[in-house]
Structures are given as structure tokens and as C-alpha cells.
Amino acid sequence: MSDQTEAVVDTVPAAARQVSENVVLQLDKIHTFYGAIEALKGISVDVHQGEIVTLIGANGAGKSTTLKTISGLLHPKSGEIRLLGEVISEMKVHEVTAKGIIQVPEGRRIFPRMTVEENLEMGAFLRSKDVEGVKSSMAQAYDLFPRLKERRMQKGGTLSGGEQQMLAMARGLMAAPKLLMLDEPSMGLAPVIVELIFETIKTLNAQGITILLVEQNAAMALQIADRGYVLETGSVVLTGPGRDLLHNEQVRKTYLGES
Amino acid sequence: MALDTLMQQMVNGITLGGMYALIALGYTLVYGIMLMINFAHSEMFMAGAYVGLFTLTGLTNPKLVGSGTVAFLTKNGIGLVLLFTIVFLIAGVAIGLLGVIIERTAYRPLRNAPRLAPLISAIGVSIFLQNAVLLWVDSKALPFPQVFPIVNIKIFGNASISTLQIFILVSVVLILIVLDTFVSKTRIGKAMRATSQDRDAAGLMGVNINTVIALAFFIGPALGAVAGIFNGMYYGTVNWNMGFLPGIKSFTAAVIGGIGNLRGAMLGGFVLGIIESLAAGFLATGYKDVVAFVILILVLIFRPGGLLGESVVEKV
Ligand SMILES: Nc1ncnc2c1ncn2[C@@H]1O[C@H](COP(=O)(O)OP(=O)(O)OP(=O)(O)O)[C@@H](O)[C@H]1O
Ligand SMILES: [Mg+2]
């Protein structure tokens, strides 16, 4: 199915432009390697303006690798990544960030010896000229996660796991992202907090932020996603609207723990 | 009498420690960001002393700058402050740029190589710079001119502090305050800290890692150069292998304080300088190097992360 779309892109540029009109991000046959290990074997993924798209798959399927390849932490050996038509797959990580693609990495990755507030400031690193905007983003972040406000002056490394996840997400929001990529934001969190995180994702999306979500919690992810991609050992094996995938027998068996 | 010695050795130790602190910062800055020990750093100290010496000699040479200028620069307080500001700036910038060039040419190509490779490259750079001085400058020690009169001021019994020591101490403290403020308060300083705590995450924030690395390789060597000039003034000479011992000592100081930790490097420098001087005063001069390394071993046994080394935060 995705191969067909690509054929259109290759041969009929005019039509392609129409197709990609609201395509924000386009991964085109991406191959990414770790040394000799091929972690992504020709993945094609489209993300449209305003969507929530989710990537699901077992451990080691290549979900994080996909996000890292988009954000420029890794570079594909072949294939192209385009942001609004512009090729970004050769860019360095800070250049991709400057384009408004913000990755909240797996495992929180907050700065442990900086305070909560300094972590948030780092999130807004590229917005130094927009003093007012940063201020209001900071207020929003504290509104969203009042817990962080209480712990403003505490070192990031001393926060609990859940608080660190909130901080990682809030830090990502400080960049005023156009496309927010979340890598397992619910990992290791209590159900209440997971609810909060998913609510937040929906709210952000309603505010116009396009979301690319990687989740272990496939059921919840597919419920809020417009579309989903199922990854298996570096390849896309299934794609479709979130609801369809949720009711797909294969998905139910493999990822939703049903027999 | 013992109290006099104690006071005197404290004064000497703090002066020496200030120089160690400046050099140690260079090791710790680079280590914090690159996880690499820049073995060529001691040569930044040495080269800085030479650049400082030549700048100072040039600026106090009537044939080059005119006798009026020389008189102005050396005969009153304002002139002296100006003179040394220029000398430190020129040496600091020159050696800072040297550091950046070394990173570009000798370390960056090896960034993804096994960790031993840049270490060997650093040793190569060190040998190269020593030989460059041997070849192009002199194999013999050069005297460092004394520009302002050194007066000893009695502070306690027979213990005294010299105007040169005061000069070094005030300068060091100023530099340390500026650096500390820079790193903890400014945007780019915070980016440096973030990079040293999690390089990939800093990149995801939009920090250009290469800029941060270049900055670390500018600031560290610049501080080393300033320390080299102090060292030249304090001991009155410079020579091609003057970097060796202070280099090892300052590296020790950085480890004592907790390598990668800036305040740790400052503290480690002073601690080492003071302990060394006390050992020289109360045991025998010959003990001072031994004592330095005994302290290192003790710290590594009882506080492997260094005095200010924070316990490694658990990352899930
Ligand atoms: N730094 C690395 N070096 C070598 N191989 C790696 C590296 N990182 C990941 N891999 C391999 O690449 C494959 C994809 O890993 P990736 O982290 O993308 O999986 P994932 O889908 O995010 O899994 P999880 O759900 O466990 O986070 C795995 O087989 C993994 O072992
Ligand atoms: Mg992953």
C-alpha cells in the first residue's frame, strides 16, 4: 500500500504535491544501521498535519530507532526523511530541533544535576529571543503539572520516576513543538499518571500540535491515535486508522494480549 | 615558630593551589563534555607561559612601543592592570584558539573511535608542542621579567605574603567567580552543563554539540595559559617541559575534586596546593610530590567520585 503511494510521488510530481499538501513528515524507505545491524529495513511512514500517529511493536522492533532517525540522533544509510517537502535526513540533531520537531526520548533523559526550572529552560534553548513566549510556556507547563512547580528548585535527578516523566514532557513542550515525538511516555507510571499523560497528549493535539507517539501500551495509544503503524523487526507490517488496528485480530493477539 | 610556618605555608599553598585550580578546570571541562582526558593540556600551560612572556617583553620594550608607553604601563597601578589585562587576553585567546585547533585536527576525527585513540593522539600533540618550543624557541629556560616590585608584607610573626602572591590570588579568585557565574547563569553556560550531563538530550534541546565542545576547548586552554603566566612570574622562568609536573598535579586536583565537576576542580586545586605546601614546610620539601599522590590514592579509595563528585544518579 505504501509502495503505491511512493510510486505516485516518484512519477507524478504535481499529484504528489497535492497528496503531500498536509503531509508534515514523510519517511521514505528508511534504512538505519547500528554498525552492521540493520535496525530499520526500509520503513515508510507519513504523518499529516494535526494527526496523532502511533508506532507500536514489540521490544526491539525499531520504534525508538525510528524516532532517533527522524530527530537526527541517527542518520539513515539510505532513504529520505522530508519535513514539509524539505529533506531533513542529513541534518544534525540541533538543526532538526530548530525545525520544530521535538523528541521526548525514551527513559526521560532529563538533566539530573540541573533544577526542574533549568531543565525547562533548556527545553526552550532555541527560543531565547522570545522571552514572553517562554514565560507563558513555563506557566503552562506548571499549570499542566503542578507537581513540577512545587519542585522548581529541586535537582532533576532527585525527582521520582513519574515526576521525571512529567518533566521530560514539559521540557519538550517548552520548545513550542510543531511535531512532538513521544517515546513511551507512560512507561513505568501509575495508572492515574498514565491517564494524565494521555489526556495531555489529546489536549496538545487539540491545540494543533501534531503527535508521533511510540507506546508499549498499544490499547491506549490506538484509542487516541488517528492512525497507527505496526513495526516488526525493522519493518512496517500493518498500518491503518487507530480504530481499525484496535479491532484487527492480529494486533489484538500480538499487542493487546488477547488469545 | 610552628604557627609562623603554618601561616606561611598556607599562604604559599593557596597561591600554588590557585594555579592548580586554573589548570584543573581545563581537564575537568573537557572531561565533563568529552569523557576524555586531554593529556596535551599541560602544554597549553607551557605554551601560554611563552606567549605571555613574549607579549610582556614586547609591551615593555621601549624600542617596540616607545619609552612613554613603557613608562605608562609599568610605573603606576592603572598601567600595570592594563598591561597584565592585555598580556592575559592575548595569551588566553591565542592558546584558546590553539586548543580549538587541536580539537578539530587531533580529536574530532577520532570522536567515534575507541577511547584509547584520542588519548594517544593527545600524547602526540603534547610531544609535538614540546618539540616545537625546543626547535623554534629555545631548549634552555628563559627568564621571566619582573615587572612590578615584589614586596613582602608581614601578616603574622615571620609569615608574610608578597605583592605577587596577592596579585595571583586576586586574579585567580576573579577568574573563578566569572567562570562559575558563566557556567551556572548564562544560557550557553547552562548548555555546557546540560551537554556534560546528557549529550544526546542536549542535542535534542537544540544545543549544537560542536559549539559546546569548541567552547570547552577554548576556555580550558585559555585558563591554562593564564596559569602558565602566573607560574612564570612566580618562579621567574619558563621552559619547554614546565607543564609536566603542574599538569599531573592539576589532573590529580581535578580527580580529587571529582572529575567533570567545575567547583570540584577549584576545590581540588586549593586542597592539593595547601597540603603540598604544608608537607614541604613540616616534613621536607622532597615530600611534597609524594604527598600529592598519596592524597590522590586516599581519595580514590574512600571517595572514588572525588570530594564533590555527586553520586551517580540512577538512570532508568
Ligand atoms: N545502540 C545500539 N547498538 C546496537 N544495536 C542497537 C542499539 N540500539 C538499538 N539497537 C537494536 O536495534 C533494534 C531496534 O531497537 P529500538 O531501540 O529501536 O527498539 P524499540 O522498538 O524502541 O524497543 P523497546 O520497546 O524495547 O524500546 C533492536 O534489535 C536493538 O537491539
Ligand atoms: Mg524504544
Coordinates of C-alpha atoms and ligand atoms in Angstrom, one line a residue:
Chain A
M1 CA 0.0 0.0 0.0
S2 CA 2.7 2.5 1.0
D3 CA 4.7 1.4 -2.1
Q4 CA 1.9 2.5 -4.3
T5 CA 1.8 6.0 -2.7
E6 CA 5.5 6.3 -3.2
A7 CA 5.2 5.3 -6.9
V8 CA 2.8 8.2 -7.3
V9 CA 5.3 10.6 -5.6
D10 CA 8.1 9.5 -7.9
T11 CA 6.3 9.7 -11.2
V12 CA 3.7 12.4 -10.9
P13 CA 5.1 15.4 -9.0
A14 CA 2.0 17.5 -9.5
A15 CA -0.2 14.9 -7.9
A16 CA 2.4 14.3 -5.2
R17 CA 2.3 17.9 -4.2
Q18 CA -1.4 17.5 -3.8
V19 CA -1.1 14.3 -1.8
S20 CA 1.6 15.8 0.4
E21 CA -0.2 19.0 1.0
N22 CA -0.9 18.2 4.5
V23 CA 1.8 15.7 5.0
V24 CA 4.1 17.2 7.6
L25 CA 6.6 14.4 7.9
Q26 CA 7.4 11.7 5.4
L27 CA 9.8 8.8 5.9
D28 CA 10.6 7.2 2.6
K29 CA 12.2 3.7 2.7
I30 CA 14.4 4.4 5.6
H31 CA 17.3 2.1 6.4
T32 CA 19.1 2.7 9.6
F33 CA 22.0 0.7 10.9
Y34 CA 23.9 0.3 14.2
G35 CA 27.2 -0.8 12.8
A36 CA 26.4 -3.9 10.9
I37 CA 23.0 -4.4 12.5
E38 CA 20.1 -3.2 10.3
A39 CA 17.6 -1.9 12.7
L40 CA 15.2 -0.3 10.2
K41 CA 14.7 -2.2 7.0
G42 CA 13.1 0.3 4.6
I43 CA 10.4 2.0 6.7
S44 CA 7.9 4.4 5.1
V45 CA 5.7 6.5 7.4
D46 CA 3.6 9.5 6.8
V47 CA 2.4 12.0 9.4
H48 CA -0.2 14.5 8.4
Q49 CA -0.9 17.9 9.9
G50 CA -2.8 17.7 13.1
E51 CA -2.7 14.0 13.4
I52 CA -1.9 11.7 16.3
V53 CA 0.1 8.8 14.7
T54 CA 1.3 5.9 16.8
L55 CA 4.0 3.4 16.3
I56 CA 3.5 0.1 18.1
G57 CA 5.6 -3.0 18.1
A58 CA 7.4 -5.4 20.4
N59 CA 10.6 -4.7 22.2
G60 CA 13.4 -4.2 19.7
A61 CA 11.1 -3.7 16.8
G62 CA 12.8 -0.4 15.9
K63 CA 10.4 2.2 17.3
S64 CA 13.0 4.3 19.2
T65 CA 15.3 3.9 16.3
T66 CA 12.7 5.4 14.0
L67 CA 12.3 8.4 16.3
K68 CA 16.0 8.9 16.6
T69 CA 16.5 8.7 12.9
I70 CA 13.9 11.4 12.5
S71 CA 15.4 13.7 15.1
G72 CA 18.9 13.4 13.7
L73 CA 20.4 11.4 16.6
L74 CA 20.9 8.7 13.9
H75 CA 21.2 9.0 10.2
P76 CA 19.7 6.7 7.7
K77 CA 22.0 4.8 5.4
S78 CA 19.5 5.2 2.6
G79 CA 16.1 6.7 2.2
E80 CA 14.8 10.2 2.8
I81 CA 13.0 12.0 5.5
R82 CA 11.1 15.1 4.5
L83 CA 9.6 17.8 6.6
L84 CA 7.0 19.7 4.5
G85 CA 8.9 18.6 1.5
E86 CA 12.3 19.6 2.7
V87 CA 14.9 16.8 3.1
I88 CA 16.0 16.7 6.7
S89 CA 17.6 13.3 6.9
E90 CA 21.1 14.8 6.6
M91 CA 20.6 17.4 9.3
K92 CA 22.2 17.4 12.7
V93 CA 20.1 16.9 15.7
H94 CA 20.1 20.5 16.7
E95 CA 19.1 21.6 13.2
V96 CA 16.1 19.2 13.2
T97 CA 15.1 20.6 16.6
A98 CA 15.3 24.1 15.2
K99 CA 12.7 23.0 12.6
G100 CA 10.2 22.3 15.4
I101 CA 10.5 18.5 15.6
I102 CA 10.8 17.8 19.2
Q103 CA 11.6 14.3 20.6
V104 CA 10.9 13.4 24.2
P105 CA 13.3 10.5 24.4
E106 CA 12.7 7.1 25.9
G107 CA 13.8 6.9 29.6
R108 CA 13.1 10.6 30.3
R109 CA 16.7 11.7 29.8
I110 CA 16.3 14.8 31.9
F111 CA 19.4 16.7 33.1
P112 CA 19.9 15.1 36.6
R113 CA 22.1 17.8 38.1
M114 CA 20.1 20.8 36.9
T115 CA 17.0 22.0 38.7
V116 CA 13.5 21.4 37.4
E117 CA 13.4 25.0 36.2
E118 CA 16.7 24.8 34.5
N119 CA 15.6 21.7 32.7
L120 CA 12.6 23.6 31.4
E121 CA 14.8 26.5 30.4
M122 CA 16.9 24.0 28.4
G123 CA 13.7 22.9 26.6
A124 CA 13.3 26.5 25.4
F125 CA 17.0 26.8 24.4
L126 CA 16.3 27.9 20.9
R127 CA 13.6 30.4 21.9
S128 CA 15.9 32.8 23.7
K129 CA 14.6 35.8 21.7
D130 CA 11.0 35.0 22.6
V131 CA 11.2 35.9 26.3
E132 CA 7.4 36.5 26.7
G133 CA 6.6 33.3 24.9
V134 CA 9.0 31.3 27.0
K135 CA 7.5 32.8 30.2
S136 CA 4.0 31.8 29.2
S137 CA 5.1 28.3 28.1
M138 CA 6.7 27.9 31.5
A139 CA 3.5 29.0 33.2
Q140 CA 1.5 26.5 31.0
A141 CA 3.9 23.7 31.9
Y142 CA 3.5 24.4 35.6
D143 CA -0.3 24.5 35.1
L144 CA -0.2 21.2 33.4
F145 CA 2.0 19.6 36.0
P146 CA 1.6 21.5 39.3
R147 CA 3.9 18.9 40.9
L148 CA 6.7 20.4 38.9
K149 CA 6.0 23.8 40.2
E150 CA 6.4 22.6 43.8
R151 CA 9.7 21.1 42.9
R152 CA 11.0 24.0 40.8
M153 CA 14.3 24.3 42.6
Q154 CA 14.9 20.6 43.1
K155 CA 17.5 18.8 41.0
G156 CA 16.0 16.7 38.2
G157 CA 17.8 13.6 39.4
T158 CA 16.1 13.6 42.7
L159 CA 12.6 13.5 41.3
S160 CA 10.5 10.3 41.3
G161 CA 10.2 8.4 38.1
G162 CA 6.7 9.8 37.4
E163 CA 7.8 13.3 38.1
Q164 CA 10.8 12.9 35.8
Q165 CA 8.4 11.8 33.0
M166 CA 6.3 14.9 33.6
L167 CA 9.4 17.0 33.5
A168 CA 10.6 15.3 30.3
M169 CA 7.3 16.1 28.7
A170 CA 7.1 19.6 30.0
R171 CA 10.6 20.2 28.8
G172 CA 9.6 19.0 25.3
L173 CA 6.7 21.4 25.3
M174 CA 8.9 24.3 26.2
A175 CA 10.3 24.2 22.7
A176 CA 6.8 25.1 21.3
P177 CA 6.9 22.0 19.1
K178 CA 5.3 21.7 15.7
L179 CA 5.7 17.9 15.7
L180 CA 6.1 16.3 19.1
M181 CA 7.5 12.8 19.2
L182 CA 7.0 10.9 22.4
D183 CA 8.8 7.7 23.1
E184 CA 6.9 5.6 25.6
P185 CA 5.7 8.5 27.8
S186 CA 3.7 6.1 30.0
M187 CA 6.5 3.7 30.8
G188 CA 6.6 2.8 34.5
L189 CA 3.9 5.2 35.6
A190 CA 0.9 4.7 37.9
P191 CA -2.4 4.4 36.1
V192 CA -3.6 7.8 37.3
I193 CA -0.5 9.4 35.8
V194 CA -0.8 7.5 32.6
E195 CA -4.3 8.9 32.3
L196 CA -3.0 12.3 32.8
I197 CA -0.3 11.9 30.2
F198 CA -2.8 10.6 27.6
E199 CA -5.2 13.4 28.4
T200 CA -2.3 15.8 28.0
I201 CA -1.5 14.3 24.6
K202 CA -5.0 14.8 23.4
T203 CA -5.1 18.4 24.7
L204 CA -1.9 19.2 23.0
N205 CA -3.2 17.7 19.8
A206 CA -6.4 19.7 20.0
Q207 CA -4.2 22.8 20.3
G208 CA -2.7 22.0 16.9
I209 CA 0.4 20.0 17.8
T210 CA 1.0 17.0 15.5
I211 CA 2.0 14.0 17.5
L212 CA 4.0 10.9 16.8
L213 CA 3.6 8.5 19.7
V214 CA 5.5 5.4 20.5
E215 CA 3.9 3.3 23.1
Q216 CA 4.0 -0.1 24.7
N217 CA 0.5 0.5 25.9
A218 CA -0.9 -0.3 22.5
A219 CA -4.5 -0.3 23.5
M220 CA -4.5 3.3 24.9
A221 CA -2.3 4.5 22.1
L222 CA -4.6 3.2 19.4
Q223 CA -7.6 4.6 21.1
I224 CA -6.4 8.2 20.8
A225 CA -4.5 7.8 17.5
D226 CA -5.8 8.8 14.1
R227 CA -3.6 6.3 12.5
G228 CA -1.1 3.6 13.6
Y229 CA 1.8 1.7 12.2
V230 CA 2.8 -1.7 13.5
L231 CA 6.5 -2.4 13.4
E232 CA 8.1 -5.8 13.5
T233 CA 11.9 -6.3 13.4
G234 CA 12.5 -3.1 11.5
S235 CA 9.6 -3.2 9.0
V236 CA 6.1 -1.9 8.9
V237 CA 3.8 -4.9 8.8
L238 CA 0.5 -3.2 9.2
T239 CA -0.9 0.3 9.0
G240 CA -4.3 1.9 9.2
P241 CA -6.6 4.0 11.3
G242 CA -6.2 3.6 15.0
R243 CA -9.7 2.2 15.4
D244 CA -9.2 -0.4 12.7
L245 CA -6.0 -1.6 14.2
L246 CA -7.6 -1.7 17.6
H247 CA -10.1 -4.2 16.1
N248 CA -7.6 -6.1 14.0
E249 CA -7.3 -9.7 15.0
Q250 CA -3.6 -9.9 14.6
V251 CA -3.0 -6.8 16.6
R252 CA -5.3 -7.9 19.3
K253 CA -3.5 -11.2 19.6
T254 CA 0.1 -9.9 19.5
Y255 CA -0.1 -6.5 21.2
L256 CA -3.3 -6.4 23.2
G257 CA -2.6 -9.7 25.0
E258 CA -5.7 -11.4 23.8
S259 CA -5.8 -15.0 22.8
Chain B
M1 CA 57.5 29.4 65.2
A2 CA 55.4 26.4 64.1
L3 CA 52.5 28.8 63.8
D4 CA 54.6 31.1 61.6
T5 CA 55.4 28.1 59.4
L6 CA 51.8 27.1 59.2
M7 CA 50.7 30.6 58.2
Q8 CA 53.5 30.9 55.7
Q9 CA 52.8 27.6 54.1
M10 CA 49.1 28.3 54.0
V11 CA 49.8 31.5 52.0
N12 CA 52.2 29.6 49.7
G13 CA 49.7 26.7 49.4
I14 CA 46.8 28.9 48.5
T15 CA 48.8 30.6 45.8
L16 CA 50.0 27.4 44.3
G17 CA 46.5 25.9 44.7
G18 CA 45.0 28.8 42.7
M19 CA 47.3 27.9 39.8
Y20 CA 46.4 24.2 40.1
A21 CA 42.7 25.2 40.2
L22 CA 43.0 27.1 36.9
I23 CA 44.7 24.2 35.2
A24 CA 42.4 21.6 36.7
L25 CA 39.4 23.4 35.3
G26 CA 40.7 22.7 31.8
Y27 CA 41.0 19.0 32.5
T28 CA 37.6 18.8 34.1
L29 CA 35.8 20.9 31.4
V30 CA 37.0 18.7 28.6
Y31 CA 36.4 15.5 30.6
G32 CA 32.9 16.6 31.5
I33 CA 31.9 17.0 27.9
M34 CA 34.0 14.6 26.0
L35 CA 34.8 11.9 28.7
M36 CA 38.3 12.3 27.6
I37 CA 41.5 13.2 29.4
N38 CA 43.3 15.9 27.4
F39 CA 46.9 14.9 28.0
A40 CA 48.0 17.8 25.9
H41 CA 46.5 20.3 28.4
S42 CA 49.8 20.7 30.3
E43 CA 51.3 22.0 27.1
M44 CA 48.6 24.7 27.0
F45 CA 50.0 25.9 30.3
M46 CA 53.6 25.8 28.9
A47 CA 52.7 27.5 25.6
G48 CA 50.6 30.1 27.4
A49 CA 53.6 31.0 29.6
Y50 CA 55.7 31.6 26.4
V51 CA 53.1 33.7 24.7
G52 CA 52.6 35.7 27.9
L53 CA 56.4 36.1 28.2
F54 CA 56.7 37.3 24.6
T55 CA 53.8 39.7 24.9
L56 CA 55.0 41.1 28.1
T57 CA 58.6 41.5 26.8
G58 CA 57.2 43.2 23.7
L59 CA 55.0 45.6 25.6
T60 CA 57.8 46.6 27.9
N61 CA 60.4 47.1 25.2
P62 CA 60.9 50.8 24.5
K63 CA 62.2 50.1 21.0
L64 CA 58.9 48.4 20.0
V65 CA 56.3 50.5 21.7
G66 CA 58.1 53.7 22.8
S67 CA 59.5 54.6 26.1
G68 CA 56.4 56.7 27.0
T69 CA 54.2 53.7 26.7
V70 CA 56.5 51.5 28.7
A71 CA 56.7 54.1 31.4
F72 CA 52.9 54.4 31.5
L73 CA 52.4 50.6 31.6
T74 CA 54.9 49.8 34.3
K75 CA 55.1 52.8 36.6
N76 CA 51.6 53.1 38.0
G77 CA 48.8 50.9 39.1
I78 CA 46.4 51.6 36.3
G79 CA 49.1 51.0 33.7
L80 CA 50.1 47.7 35.3
V81 CA 46.5 46.5 35.4
L82 CA 46.2 47.4 31.8
L83 CA 49.4 45.8 30.9
F84 CA 48.5 42.5 32.5
T85 CA 45.0 42.5 31.2
I86 CA 46.4 42.8 27.7
V87 CA 49.0 40.1 28.3
F88 CA 46.4 37.7 29.8
L89 CA 43.9 38.4 27.0
I90 CA 46.4 37.8 24.2
A91 CA 47.8 34.7 25.7
G92 CA 44.4 33.4 26.7
V93 CA 42.9 34.0 23.2
A94 CA 45.9 32.6 21.4
I95 CA 46.1 29.4 23.5
G96 CA 42.3 29.1 23.5
L97 CA 42.4 29.1 19.7
L98 CA 45.3 26.6 19.8
G99 CA 43.0 24.4 21.9
V100 CA 40.2 24.7 19.4
I101 CA 42.5 23.9 16.5
I102 CA 43.9 20.8 18.4
E103 CA 40.4 19.6 19.0
R104 CA 39.5 20.0 15.3
T105 CA 42.6 18.3 14.0
A106 CA 43.6 15.8 16.6
Y107 CA 40.5 14.8 18.4
R108 CA 37.4 15.3 16.3
P109 CA 38.4 12.8 13.6
L110 CA 38.6 10.3 16.4
R111 CA 35.3 11.0 18.0
N112 CA 33.8 7.7 17.2
A113 CA 37.0 5.7 17.6
P114 CA 37.8 3.6 20.7
R115 CA 38.5 5.7 23.7
L116 CA 42.2 4.9 23.7
A117 CA 42.7 6.6 20.3
P118 CA 42.2 10.2 21.3
L119 CA 44.4 9.7 24.4
I120 CA 47.2 8.6 22.2
S121 CA 46.5 11.5 19.9
A122 CA 46.7 13.8 22.9
I123 CA 50.1 12.5 23.9
G124 CA 51.2 13.0 20.3
V125 CA 50.0 16.6 20.4
S126 CA 51.9 17.1 23.7
I127 CA 55.2 15.8 22.3
F128 CA 54.7 17.9 19.2
L129 CA 54.2 21.1 21.1
Q130 CA 57.2 20.5 23.4
N131 CA 59.4 19.9 20.4
A132 CA 58.0 22.9 18.6
V133 CA 59.3 25.0 21.5
L134 CA 62.6 23.2 21.6
L135 CA 63.0 23.8 17.9
W136 CA 61.7 27.2 17.4
V137 CA 62.2 28.9 20.7
D138 CA 65.0 27.6 22.9
S139 CA 65.9 24.5 24.7
K140 CA 67.1 26.5 27.7
A141 CA 64.9 28.1 30.3
L142 CA 64.1 31.8 29.6
P143 CA 63.9 34.3 32.5
F144 CA 60.5 35.8 33.1
P145 CA 60.9 39.6 33.7
Q146 CA 59.8 41.1 37.0
V147 CA 57.6 44.0 36.0
F148 CA 56.4 45.3 39.3
P149 CA 58.4 45.4 42.6
I150 CA 57.7 42.4 44.8
V151 CA 57.3 43.5 48.4
N152 CA 56.8 41.1 51.3
I153 CA 54.1 42.2 53.7
K154 CA 54.3 40.7 57.2
I155 CA 51.0 39.2 58.2
F156 CA 51.7 37.0 61.3
G157 CA 55.0 36.7 63.1
N158 CA 57.6 35.9 60.5
A159 CA 55.0 34.9 58.0
S160 CA 54.5 37.2 55.0
I161 CA 52.6 37.5 51.8
S162 CA 54.2 39.1 48.7
T163 CA 52.6 41.5 46.4
L164 CA 53.0 38.9 43.6
Q165 CA 51.1 36.4 45.7
I166 CA 48.3 38.9 46.3
F167 CA 48.2 39.7 42.6
I168 CA 47.9 36.0 41.7
L169 CA 45.3 35.3 44.3
V170 CA 43.1 38.2 43.5
S171 CA 43.3 37.4 39.8
V172 CA 42.5 33.7 40.3
V173 CA 39.6 34.4 42.5
L174 CA 38.2 36.9 40.0
I175 CA 38.6 34.4 37.2
L176 CA 36.9 31.6 39.2
I177 CA 34.0 33.8 40.1
V178 CA 33.5 34.8 36.4
L179 CA 33.7 31.3 35.2
D180 CA 31.3 29.9 37.9
T181 CA 28.8 32.6 37.1
F182 CA 29.2 32.0 33.4
V183 CA 28.5 28.3 33.7
S184 CA 25.7 28.5 36.2
K185 CA 23.8 31.6 35.0
T186 CA 24.2 32.1 31.3
R187 CA 22.3 30.4 28.5
I188 CA 25.4 29.0 26.8
G189 CA 26.9 28.0 30.2
K190 CA 23.8 26.0 31.0
A191 CA 24.0 24.4 27.6
M192 CA 27.6 23.3 28.5
R193 CA 26.3 21.8 31.8
A194 CA 23.4 20.1 30.0
T195 CA 25.8 18.7 27.4
S196 CA 28.1 17.2 30.1
Q197 CA 25.1 15.6 31.8
D198 CA 23.5 14.1 28.7
R199 CA 24.9 14.9 25.3
D200 CA 22.1 13.4 23.2
A201 CA 19.4 15.1 25.3
A202 CA 21.2 18.4 25.0
G203 CA 21.3 18.0 21.2
L204 CA 17.5 17.3 21.3
M205 CA 17.1 20.7 23.0
G206 CA 18.8 22.3 20.0
V207 CA 22.3 22.7 21.5
N208 CA 25.0 22.5 18.9
I209 CA 27.3 20.0 20.5
N210 CA 30.3 21.0 18.4
T211 CA 29.9 24.6 19.5
V212 CA 29.9 23.5 23.2
I213 CA 32.9 21.2 22.6
A214 CA 34.8 24.0 20.9
L215 CA 34.0 26.3 23.8
A216 CA 35.3 23.8 26.3
F217 CA 38.4 23.6 24.2
F218 CA 38.8 27.3 24.2
I219 CA 38.1 28.1 27.9
G220 CA 40.2 25.3 29.3
P221 CA 43.4 26.1 27.4
A222 CA 42.8 29.9 28.0
L223 CA 42.7 29.3 31.7
G224 CA 45.8 27.0 31.4
A225 CA 47.6 29.8 29.6
V226 CA 46.8 32.3 32.4
A227 CA 48.1 29.8 35.0
G228 CA 51.3 29.4 32.9
I229 CA 51.9 33.1 33.1
F230 CA 51.4 33.1 36.8
N231 CA 53.7 30.2 37.1
G232 CA 56.4 32.1 35.0
M233 CA 56.0 35.2 37.2
Y234 CA 56.1 33.2 40.4
Y235 CA 59.2 31.1 39.6
G236 CA 60.8 33.6 37.4
T237 CA 61.5 31.3 34.4
V238 CA 59.7 29.4 31.7
N239 CA 61.0 26.3 29.8
W240 CA 59.7 23.7 27.4
N241 CA 58.9 21.0 29.9
M242 CA 57.5 23.2 32.6
G243 CA 54.0 21.8 32.0
F244 CA 54.7 18.3 33.0
L245 CA 54.6 18.4 36.8
P246 CA 51.9 21.1 37.3
G247 CA 49.9 19.2 34.6
I248 CA 49.9 15.9 36.5
K249 CA 49.3 17.7 39.8
S250 CA 46.4 19.6 38.4
F251 CA 44.9 16.5 36.9
T252 CA 45.2 15.0 40.3
A253 CA 43.5 18.0 41.7
A254 CA 40.6 17.6 39.2
V255 CA 40.3 13.9 40.2
I256 CA 40.4 14.8 43.9
G257 CA 37.6 17.3 43.4
G258 CA 35.6 15.0 41.2
I259 CA 36.5 15.0 37.6
G260 CA 33.8 16.7 35.5
N261 CA 32.8 18.9 38.3
L262 CA 33.9 22.5 38.0
R263 CA 33.7 23.5 41.6
G264 CA 35.3 20.3 42.4
A265 CA 38.3 21.2 40.3
M266 CA 38.6 24.6 42.1
L267 CA 38.4 23.0 45.5
G268 CA 40.7 20.1 44.5
G269 CA 43.3 22.7 43.3
F270 CA 43.4 24.6 46.5
V271 CA 43.3 21.4 48.7
L272 CA 46.2 20.0 46.8
G273 CA 48.2 23.2 46.8
I274 CA 47.7 23.7 50.6
I275 CA 48.5 20.1 51.5
E276 CA 51.6 20.1 49.3
S277 CA 52.9 23.3 50.9
L278 CA 52.2 22.1 54.4
A279 CA 54.1 18.8 53.6
A280 CA 57.0 20.9 52.3
G281 CA 57.0 23.1 55.4
F282 CA 56.6 20.5 58.1
L283 CA 58.1 17.3 56.6
A284 CA 60.6 18.1 53.9
T285 CA 60.5 19.7 50.5
G286 CA 61.1 16.4 48.9
Y287 CA 57.8 15.1 50.3
K288 CA 55.5 17.5 48.5
D289 CA 55.1 15.4 45.3
V290 CA 54.7 12.2 47.3
V291 CA 52.0 13.7 49.5
A292 CA 50.1 14.9 46.4
F293 CA 49.8 11.4 45.1
V294 CA 49.1 9.8 48.5
I295 CA 46.1 12.2 48.7
L296 CA 45.0 11.1 45.3
I297 CA 45.2 7.4 46.3
L298 CA 43.3 8.1 49.5
V299 CA 40.6 10.0 47.8
L300 CA 40.2 7.3 45.1
I301 CA 39.9 4.6 47.8
F302 CA 37.5 6.4 50.1
R303 CA 35.6 8.7 47.7
P304 CA 36.1 7.4 44.2
G305 CA 33.9 10.0 42.8
G306 CA 36.0 12.8 44.3
L307 CA 35.3 15.3 47.0
L308 CA 32.4 16.9 45.2
G309 CA 31.7 14.0 42.9
E310 CA 28.0 13.5 43.1
S311 CA 26.7 10.0 43.4
V312 CA 25.7 8.8 40.0
V313 CA 22.0 9.4 39.6
E314 CA 20.2 6.3 38.6
K315 CA 19.0 6.4 35.0
V316 CA 16.2 4.1 34.1
Ligands
LIG1 N1 23.0 1.5 20.3 C1 22.7 0.3 19.7 N2 23.6 -0.5 19.2 C2 23.3 -1.7 18.6 N3 22.0 -2.1 18.4 C3 21.0 -1.3 18.9 C4 21.3 -0.1 19.5 N4 20.1 0.4 19.9 C5 19.2 -0.4 19.4 N5 19.7 -1.5 18.8 C6 19.0 -2.6 18.2 O1 18.1 -2.1 17.2 C7 16.9 -2.8 17.3 C8 15.8 -1.8 17.5 O2 15.9 -1.1 18.8 P1 14.9 0.0 19.3 O3 15.5 0.6 20.5 O4 14.6 0.9 18.1 O5 13.7 -0.9 19.7 P2 12.3 -0.4 20.3 O6 11.2 -0.8 19.3 O7 12.3 1.0 20.7 O8 12.2 -1.3 21.6 P3 11.6 -1.0 23.0 O9 10.2 -1.2 23.0 O10 12.3 -2.1 23.8 O11 12.1 0.3 23.4 C9 17.0 -3.8 18.5 O12 17.2 -5.0 17.9 C10 18.2 -3.3 19.3 O13 18.8 -4.4 19.8
MG2 MG 12.3 2.0 22.4

